[in-house]
mmCIF file with all atom_site columns, C-alpha atoms in Angstrom:
data_model
loop_
_atom_site.group_PDB
_atom_site.id
_atom_site.type_symbol
_atom_site.label_atom_id
_atom_site.label_alt_id
_atom_site.label_comp_id
_atom_site.label_asym_id
_atom_site.label_entity_id
_atom_site.label_seq_id
_atom_site.pdbx_PDB_ins_code
_atom_site.Cartn_x
_atom_site.Cartn_y
_atom_site.Cartn_z
_atom_site.occupancy
_atom_site.B_iso_or_equiv
_atom_site.pdbx_formal_charge
_atom_site.auth_seq_id
_atom_site.auth_comp_id
_atom_site.auth_asym_id
_atom_site.auth_atom_id
_atom_site.pdbx_PDB_model_num
ATOM 1   C CA . MET A 1 1   ? 10.955  20.390  -8.574  1.00 0.00 ? 1   MET A CA 1
ATOM 2   C CA . ILE A 1 2   ? 13.950  17.865  -8.101  1.00 0.00 ? 2   ILE A CA 1
ATOM 3   C CA . LEU A 1 3   ? 11.586  15.069  -6.645  1.00 0.00 ? 3   LEU A CA 1
ATOM 4   C CA . ASP A 1 4   ? 9.154   16.091  -10.074 1.00 0.00 ? 4   ASP A CA 1
ATOM 5   C CA . ALA A 1 5   ? 12.301  15.319  -12.707 1.00 0.00 ? 5   ALA A CA 1
ATOM 6   C CA . LEU A 1 6   ? 12.590  12.111  -11.268 1.00 0.00 ? 6   LEU A CA 1
ATOM 7   C CA . PHE A 1 7   ? 9.686   10.510  -10.220 1.00 0.00 ? 7   PHE A CA 1
ATOM 8   C CA . THR A 1 8   ? 7.237   10.668  -13.342 1.00 0.00 ? 8   THR A CA 1
ATOM 9   C CA . ASP A 1 9   ? 3.860   10.572  -12.015 1.00 0.00 ? 9   ASP A CA 1
ATOM 10  C CA . HIS A 1 10  ? 2.519   12.310  -9.016  1.00 0.00 ? 10  HIS A CA 1
ATOM 11  C CA . SER A 1 11  ? -0.789  13.287  -6.785  1.00 0.00 ? 11  SER A CA 1
ATOM 12  C CA . THR A 1 12  ? -1.780  15.128  -3.767  1.00 0.00 ? 12  THR A CA 1
ATOM 13  C CA . THR A 1 13  ? -4.587  14.382  -1.386  1.00 0.00 ? 13  THR A CA 1
ATOM 14  C CA . ASP A 1 14  ? -5.841  15.880  1.518   1.00 0.00 ? 14  ASP A CA 1
ATOM 15  C CA . GLY A 1 15  ? -1.841  16.588  2.167   1.00 0.00 ? 15  GLY A CA 1
ATOM 16  C CA . VAL A 1 16  ? 0.237   13.485  1.250   1.00 0.00 ? 16  VAL A CA 1
ATOM 17  C CA . ALA A 1 17  ? 1.891   13.288  -2.187  1.00 0.00 ? 17  ALA A CA 1
ATOM 18  C CA . VAL A 1 18  ? 2.391   9.927   -3.780  1.00 0.00 ? 18  VAL A CA 1
ATOM 19  C CA . HIS A 1 19  ? 4.986   10.030  -6.426  1.00 0.00 ? 19  HIS A CA 1
ATOM 20  C CA . VAL A 1 20  ? 5.919   7.153   -8.872  1.00 0.00 ? 20  VAL A CA 1
ATOM 21  C CA . VAL A 1 21  ? 8.664   6.118   -11.288 1.00 0.00 ? 21  VAL A CA 1
ATOM 22  C CA . THR A 1 22  ? 8.452   3.014   -13.306 1.00 0.00 ? 22  THR A CA 1
ATOM 23  C CA . ASN A 1 23  ? 11.623  0.843   -14.936 1.00 0.00 ? 23  ASN A CA 1
ATOM 24  C CA . PHE A 1 24  ? 11.077  -2.476  -17.141 1.00 0.00 ? 24  PHE A CA 1
ATOM 25  C CA . LEU A 1 25  ? 12.758  -5.144  -16.428 1.00 0.00 ? 25  LEU A CA 1
ATOM 26  C CA . GLU A 1 26  ? 13.672  -7.169  -19.509 1.00 0.00 ? 26  GLU A CA 1
ATOM 27  C CA . ASP A 1 27  ? 15.706  -9.780  -16.970 1.00 0.00 ? 27  ASP A CA 1
ATOM 28  C CA . GLN A 1 28  ? 12.563  -10.605 -15.702 1.00 0.00 ? 28  GLN A CA 1
ATOM 29  C CA . SER A 1 29  ? 10.361  -10.431 -18.937 1.00 0.00 ? 29  SER A CA 1
ATOM 30  C CA . VAL A 1 30  ? 9.384   -13.368 -21.418 1.00 0.00 ? 30  VAL A CA 1
ATOM 31  C CA . PRO A 1 31  ? 7.109   -12.100 -24.038 1.00 0.00 ? 31  PRO A CA 1
ATOM 32  C CA . ALA A 1 32  ? 7.285   -15.086 -25.923 1.00 0.00 ? 32  ALA A CA 1
ATOM 33  C CA . GLN A 1 33  ? 5.293   -16.345 -23.014 1.00 0.00 ? 33  GLN A CA 1
ATOM 34  C CA . ASN A 1 34  ? 3.253   -13.466 -22.617 1.00 0.00 ? 34  ASN A CA 1
ATOM 35  C CA . ARG A 1 35  ? 5.141   -12.382 -19.696 1.00 0.00 ? 35  ARG A CA 1
ATOM 36  C CA . TRP A 1 36  ? 6.310   -8.535  -19.130 1.00 0.00 ? 36  TRP A CA 1
ATOM 37  C CA . PHE A 1 37  ? 7.522   -7.429  -15.737 1.00 0.00 ? 37  PHE A CA 1
ATOM 38  C CA . TRP A 1 38  ? 8.152   -4.116  -14.131 1.00 0.00 ? 38  TRP A CA 1
ATOM 39  C CA . SER A 1 39  ? 9.535   -2.374  -10.832 1.00 0.00 ? 39  SER A CA 1
ATOM 40  C CA . TYR A 1 40  ? 7.643   0.899   -9.300  1.00 0.00 ? 40  TYR A CA 1
ATOM 41  C CA . HIS A 1 41  ? 9.199   2.837   -6.929  1.00 0.00 ? 41  HIS A CA 1
ATOM 42  C CA . ILE A 1 42  ? 6.652   5.171   -4.847  1.00 0.00 ? 42  ILE A CA 1
ATOM 43  C CA . ARG A 1 43  ? 7.648   7.571   -2.543  1.00 0.00 ? 43  ARG A CA 1
ATOM 44  C CA . ILE A 1 44  ? 4.791   9.043   -0.010  1.00 0.00 ? 44  ILE A CA 1
ATOM 45  C CA . GLU A 1 45  ? 4.943   12.269  1.855   1.00 0.00 ? 45  GLU A CA 1
ATOM 46  C CA . ASN A 1 46  ? 3.146   13.802  4.534   1.00 0.00 ? 46  ASN A CA 1
ATOM 47  C CA . HIS A 1 47  ? 2.464   17.805  3.897   1.00 0.00 ? 47  HIS A CA 1
ATOM 48  C CA . ARG A 1 48  ? 0.032   17.859  6.961   1.00 0.00 ? 48  ARG A CA 1
ATOM 49  C CA . ASP A 1 49  ? 0.213   19.382  10.046  1.00 0.00 ? 49  ASP A CA 1
ATOM 50  C CA . ASP A 1 50  ? -0.230  15.810  12.038  1.00 0.00 ? 50  ASP A CA 1
ATOM 51  C CA . PRO A 1 51  ? 0.764   12.120  11.318  1.00 0.00 ? 51  PRO A CA 1
ATOM 52  C CA . VAL A 1 52  ? -0.910  9.820   9.436   1.00 0.00 ? 52  VAL A CA 1
ATOM 53  C CA . GLN A 1 53  ? -0.398  6.198   9.187   1.00 0.00 ? 53  GLN A CA 1
ATOM 54  C CA . LEU A 1 54  ? -1.202  4.071   5.811   1.00 0.00 ? 54  LEU A CA 1
ATOM 55  C CA . LEU A 1 55  ? -3.547  0.911   6.315   1.00 0.00 ? 55  LEU A CA 1
ATOM 56  C CA . THR A 1 56  ? -4.478  -0.452  3.225   1.00 0.00 ? 56  THR A CA 1
ATOM 57  C CA . ARG A 1 57  ? -4.071  -0.217  -0.568  1.00 0.00 ? 57  ARG A CA 1
ATOM 58  C CA . HIS A 1 58  ? -6.051  -0.735  -3.568  1.00 0.00 ? 58  HIS A CA 1
ATOM 59  C CA . TRP A 1 59  ? -4.715  -1.206  -6.828  1.00 0.00 ? 59  TRP A CA 1
ATOM 60  C CA . LYS A 1 60  ? -6.816  -1.193  -10.105 1.00 0.00 ? 60  LYS A CA 1
ATOM 61  C CA . ILE A 1 61  ? -4.175  -2.754  -12.958 1.00 0.00 ? 61  ILE A CA 1
ATOM 62  C CA . THR A 1 62  ? -5.024  -2.664  -16.439 1.00 0.00 ? 62  THR A CA 1
ATOM 63  C CA . ASP A 1 63  ? -3.786  -4.613  -19.048 1.00 0.00 ? 63  ASP A CA 1
ATOM 64  C CA . GLY A 1 64  ? -2.980  -3.738  -22.682 1.00 0.00 ? 64  GLY A CA 1
ATOM 65  C CA . HIS A 1 65  ? -6.055  -5.943  -23.824 1.00 0.00 ? 65  HIS A CA 1
ATOM 66  C CA . GLY A 1 66  ? -8.529  -4.014  -21.496 1.00 0.00 ? 66  GLY A CA 1
ATOM 67  C CA . GLY A 1 67  ? -8.599  -7.087  -18.892 1.00 0.00 ? 67  GLY A CA 1
ATOM 68  C CA . VAL A 1 68  ? -8.777  -5.153  -15.114 1.00 0.00 ? 68  VAL A CA 1
ATOM 69  C CA . ASN A 1 69  ? -7.168  -7.187  -12.358 1.00 0.00 ? 69  ASN A CA 1
ATOM 70  C CA . HIS A 1 70  ? -7.924  -5.371  -8.384  1.00 0.00 ? 70  HIS A CA 1
ATOM 71  C CA . VAL A 1 71  ? -5.256  -6.016  -5.828  1.00 0.00 ? 71  VAL A CA 1
ATOM 72  C CA . ASP A 1 72  ? -5.952  -5.048  -1.889  1.00 0.00 ? 72  ASP A CA 1
ATOM 73  C CA . GLY A 1 73  ? -3.857  -5.970  1.152   1.00 0.00 ? 73  GLY A CA 1
ATOM 74  C CA . ASP A 1 74  ? -2.919  -4.215  4.186   1.00 0.00 ? 74  ASP A CA 1
ATOM 75  C CA . GLY A 1 75  ? 0.096   -1.953  3.890   1.00 0.00 ? 75  GLY A CA 1
ATOM 76  C CA . VAL A 1 76  ? 2.914   -1.793  1.753   1.00 0.00 ? 76  VAL A CA 1
ATOM 77  C CA . VAL A 1 77  ? 5.369   -4.104  1.103   1.00 0.00 ? 77  VAL A CA 1
ATOM 78  C CA . GLY A 1 78  ? 4.416   -5.724  5.024   1.00 0.00 ? 78  GLY A CA 1
ATOM 79  C CA . GLU A 1 79  ? 4.438   -1.998  6.199   1.00 0.00 ? 79  GLU A CA 1
ATOM 80  C CA . GLN A 1 80  ? 2.058   0.150   7.501   1.00 0.00 ? 80  GLN A CA 1
ATOM 81  C CA . PRO A 1 81  ? 4.320   2.988   7.962   1.00 0.00 ? 81  PRO A CA 1
ATOM 82  C CA . LEU A 1 82  ? 3.486   6.006   9.874   1.00 0.00 ? 82  LEU A CA 1
ATOM 83  C CA . LEU A 1 83  ? 4.583   9.337   8.748   1.00 0.00 ? 83  LEU A CA 1
ATOM 84  C CA . LYS A 1 84  ? 5.311   12.423  11.248  1.00 0.00 ? 84  LYS A CA 1
ATOM 85  C CA . PRO A 1 85  ? 4.250   16.183  9.496   1.00 0.00 ? 85  PRO A CA 1
ATOM 86  C CA . GLY A 1 86  ? 7.114   16.385  6.717   1.00 0.00 ? 86  GLY A CA 1
ATOM 87  C CA . GLY A 1 87  ? 7.944   13.083  6.999   1.00 0.00 ? 87  GLY A CA 1
ATOM 88  C CA . SER A 1 88  ? 8.163   10.406  3.670   1.00 0.00 ? 88  SER A CA 1
ATOM 89  C CA . HIS A 1 89  ? 8.096   6.409   2.872   1.00 0.00 ? 89  HIS A CA 1
ATOM 90  C CA . ASP A 1 90  ? 9.866   4.944   0.163   1.00 0.00 ? 90  ASP A CA 1
ATOM 91  C CA . TYR A 1 91  ? 9.344   1.145   -1.273  1.00 0.00 ? 91  TYR A CA 1
ATOM 92  C CA . VAL A 1 92  ? 9.736   -1.000  -4.337  1.00 0.00 ? 92  VAL A CA 1
ATOM 93  C CA . SER A 1 93  ? 7.486   -3.190  -5.982  1.00 0.00 ? 93  SER A CA 1
ATOM 94  C CA . GLY A 1 94  ? 6.826   -4.822  -9.039  1.00 0.00 ? 94  GLY A CA 1
ATOM 95  C CA . CYS A 1 95  ? 3.803   -5.699  -11.160 1.00 0.00 ? 95  CYS A CA 1
ATOM 96  C CA . PRO A 1 96  ? 3.551   -8.674  -14.152 1.00 0.00 ? 96  PRO A CA 1
ATOM 97  C CA . LEU A 1 97  ? 1.356   -8.555  -17.041 1.00 0.00 ? 97  LEU A CA 1
ATOM 98  C CA . ALA A 1 98  ? 0.452   -10.774 -19.610 1.00 0.00 ? 98  ALA A CA 1
ATOM 99  C CA . THR A 1 99  ? 0.653   -7.909  -22.449 1.00 0.00 ? 99  THR A CA 1
ATOM 100 C CA . PRO A 1 100 ? 3.537   -5.207  -23.093 1.00 0.00 ? 100 PRO A CA 1
ATOM 101 C CA . SER A 1 101 ? 1.409   -2.280  -21.852 1.00 0.00 ? 101 SER A CA 1
ATOM 102 C CA . GLY A 1 102 ? -0.862  -1.432  -19.289 1.00 0.00 ? 102 GLY A CA 1
ATOM 103 C CA . ILE A 1 103 ? -1.647  0.710   -16.134 1.00 0.00 ? 103 ILE A CA 1
ATOM 104 C CA . MET A 1 104 ? -2.200  1.196   -12.847 1.00 0.00 ? 104 MET A CA 1
ATOM 105 C CA . GLU A 1 105 ? -3.797  3.504   -10.431 1.00 0.00 ? 105 GLU A CA 1
ATOM 106 C CA . GLY A 1 106 ? -5.258  3.006   -7.330  1.00 0.00 ? 106 GLY A CA 1
ATOM 107 C CA . HIS A 1 107 ? -5.456  4.668   -3.067  1.00 0.00 ? 107 HIS A CA 1
ATOM 108 C CA . TYR A 1 108 ? -4.436  4.110   -0.289  1.00 0.00 ? 108 TYR A CA 1
ATOM 109 C CA . ARG A 1 109 ? -6.164  4.527   2.976   1.00 0.00 ? 109 ARG A CA 1
ATOM 110 C CA . PHE A 1 110 ? -4.321  6.345   5.739   1.00 0.00 ? 110 PHE A CA 1
ATOM 111 C CA . ILE A 1 111 ? -6.074  6.651   9.409   1.00 0.00 ? 111 ILE A CA 1
ATOM 112 C CA . ARG A 1 112 ? -4.949  10.057  11.305  1.00 0.00 ? 112 ARG A CA 1
ATOM 113 C CA . ALA A 1 113 ? -4.401  10.625  15.141  1.00 0.00 ? 113 ALA A CA 1
ATOM 114 C CA . ASP A 1 114 ? -7.742  11.135  15.932  1.00 0.00 ? 114 ASP A CA 1
ATOM 115 C CA . GLY A 1 115 ? -8.973  7.549   14.406  1.00 0.00 ? 115 GLY A CA 1
ATOM 116 C CA . SER A 1 116 ? -10.979 9.098   10.901  1.00 0.00 ? 116 SER A CA 1
ATOM 117 C CA . THR A 1 117 ? -9.872  7.132   7.634   1.00 0.00 ? 117 THR A CA 1
ATOM 118 C CA . PHE A 1 118 ? -9.213  9.143   4.220   1.00 0.00 ? 118 PHE A CA 1
ATOM 119 C CA . LEU A 1 119 ? -8.623  7.849   0.894   1.00 0.00 ? 119 LEU A CA 1
ATOM 120 C CA . VAL A 1 120 ? -5.065  9.098   -0.770  1.00 0.00 ? 120 VAL A CA 1
ATOM 121 C CA . GLU A 1 121 ? -5.110  8.809   -4.604  1.00 0.00 ? 121 GLU A CA 1
ATOM 122 C CA . ILE A 1 122 ? -2.353  6.718   -6.203  1.00 0.00 ? 122 ILE A CA 1
ATOM 123 C CA . PRO A 1 123 ? -1.562  8.298   -9.738  1.00 0.00 ? 123 PRO A CA 1
ATOM 124 C CA . ARG A 1 124 ? -2.606  6.889   -12.866 1.00 0.00 ? 124 ARG A CA 1
ATOM 125 C CA . PHE A 1 125 ? 0.595   5.980   -14.516 1.00 0.00 ? 125 PHE A CA 1
ATOM 126 C CA . ARG A 1 126 ? 1.826   3.805   -17.499 1.00 0.00 ? 126 ARG A CA 1
ATOM 127 C CA . LEU A 1 127 ? 3.291   0.808   -17.878 1.00 0.00 ? 127 LEU A CA 1
ATOM 128 C CA . VAL A 1 128 ? 5.240   0.306   -21.764 1.00 0.00 ? 128 VAL A CA 1
ATOM 129 C CA . ALA A 1 129 ? 8.035   -2.245  -22.559 1.00 0.00 ? 129 ALA A CA 1
ATOM 130 C CA . PRO A 1 130 ? 10.616  -0.525  -25.201 1.00 0.00 ? 130 PRO A CA 1
ATOM 131 C CA . ALA A 1 131 ? 9.698   -1.796  -28.715 1.00 0.00 ? 131 ALA A CA 1
ATOM 132 C CA . THR A 1 132 ? 12.741  -4.412  -29.435 1.00 0.00 ? 132 THR A CA 1
ATOM 133 C CA . ALA A 1 133 ? 13.936  -4.803  -33.051 1.00 0.00 ? 133 ALA A CA 1
ATOM 134 C CA . ARG A 1 134 ? 14.136  -8.547  -33.876 1.00 0.00 ? 134 ARG A CA 1
#
């Protein structure tokens, strides 16, 4: 499938698919100051027969030394998108680390039209800076 070729990591939970692709941002990274930065593009697709709305996010970010940071918040990049059946939502965000590699994973909390909520897995994905010769 075309999406699988573009997005490197993906998972589906309860009919909601999450696709992820990362990009190392060399121009925003300063290795001499222990700062590496990535952007990540996420596409969320509703393959259910009913609309669902994204309410919150939870991230577990692990750096290359095993240090863990948890990030919780409402929506994604200031939005709580409503996904109709067959609909999707794309967004781009970023993550700084103090190491040249790490892992991100987590979940979104969605609400159904009947008011019940459910969690959707964000697949684990790696953040890896390219090696540079000096």
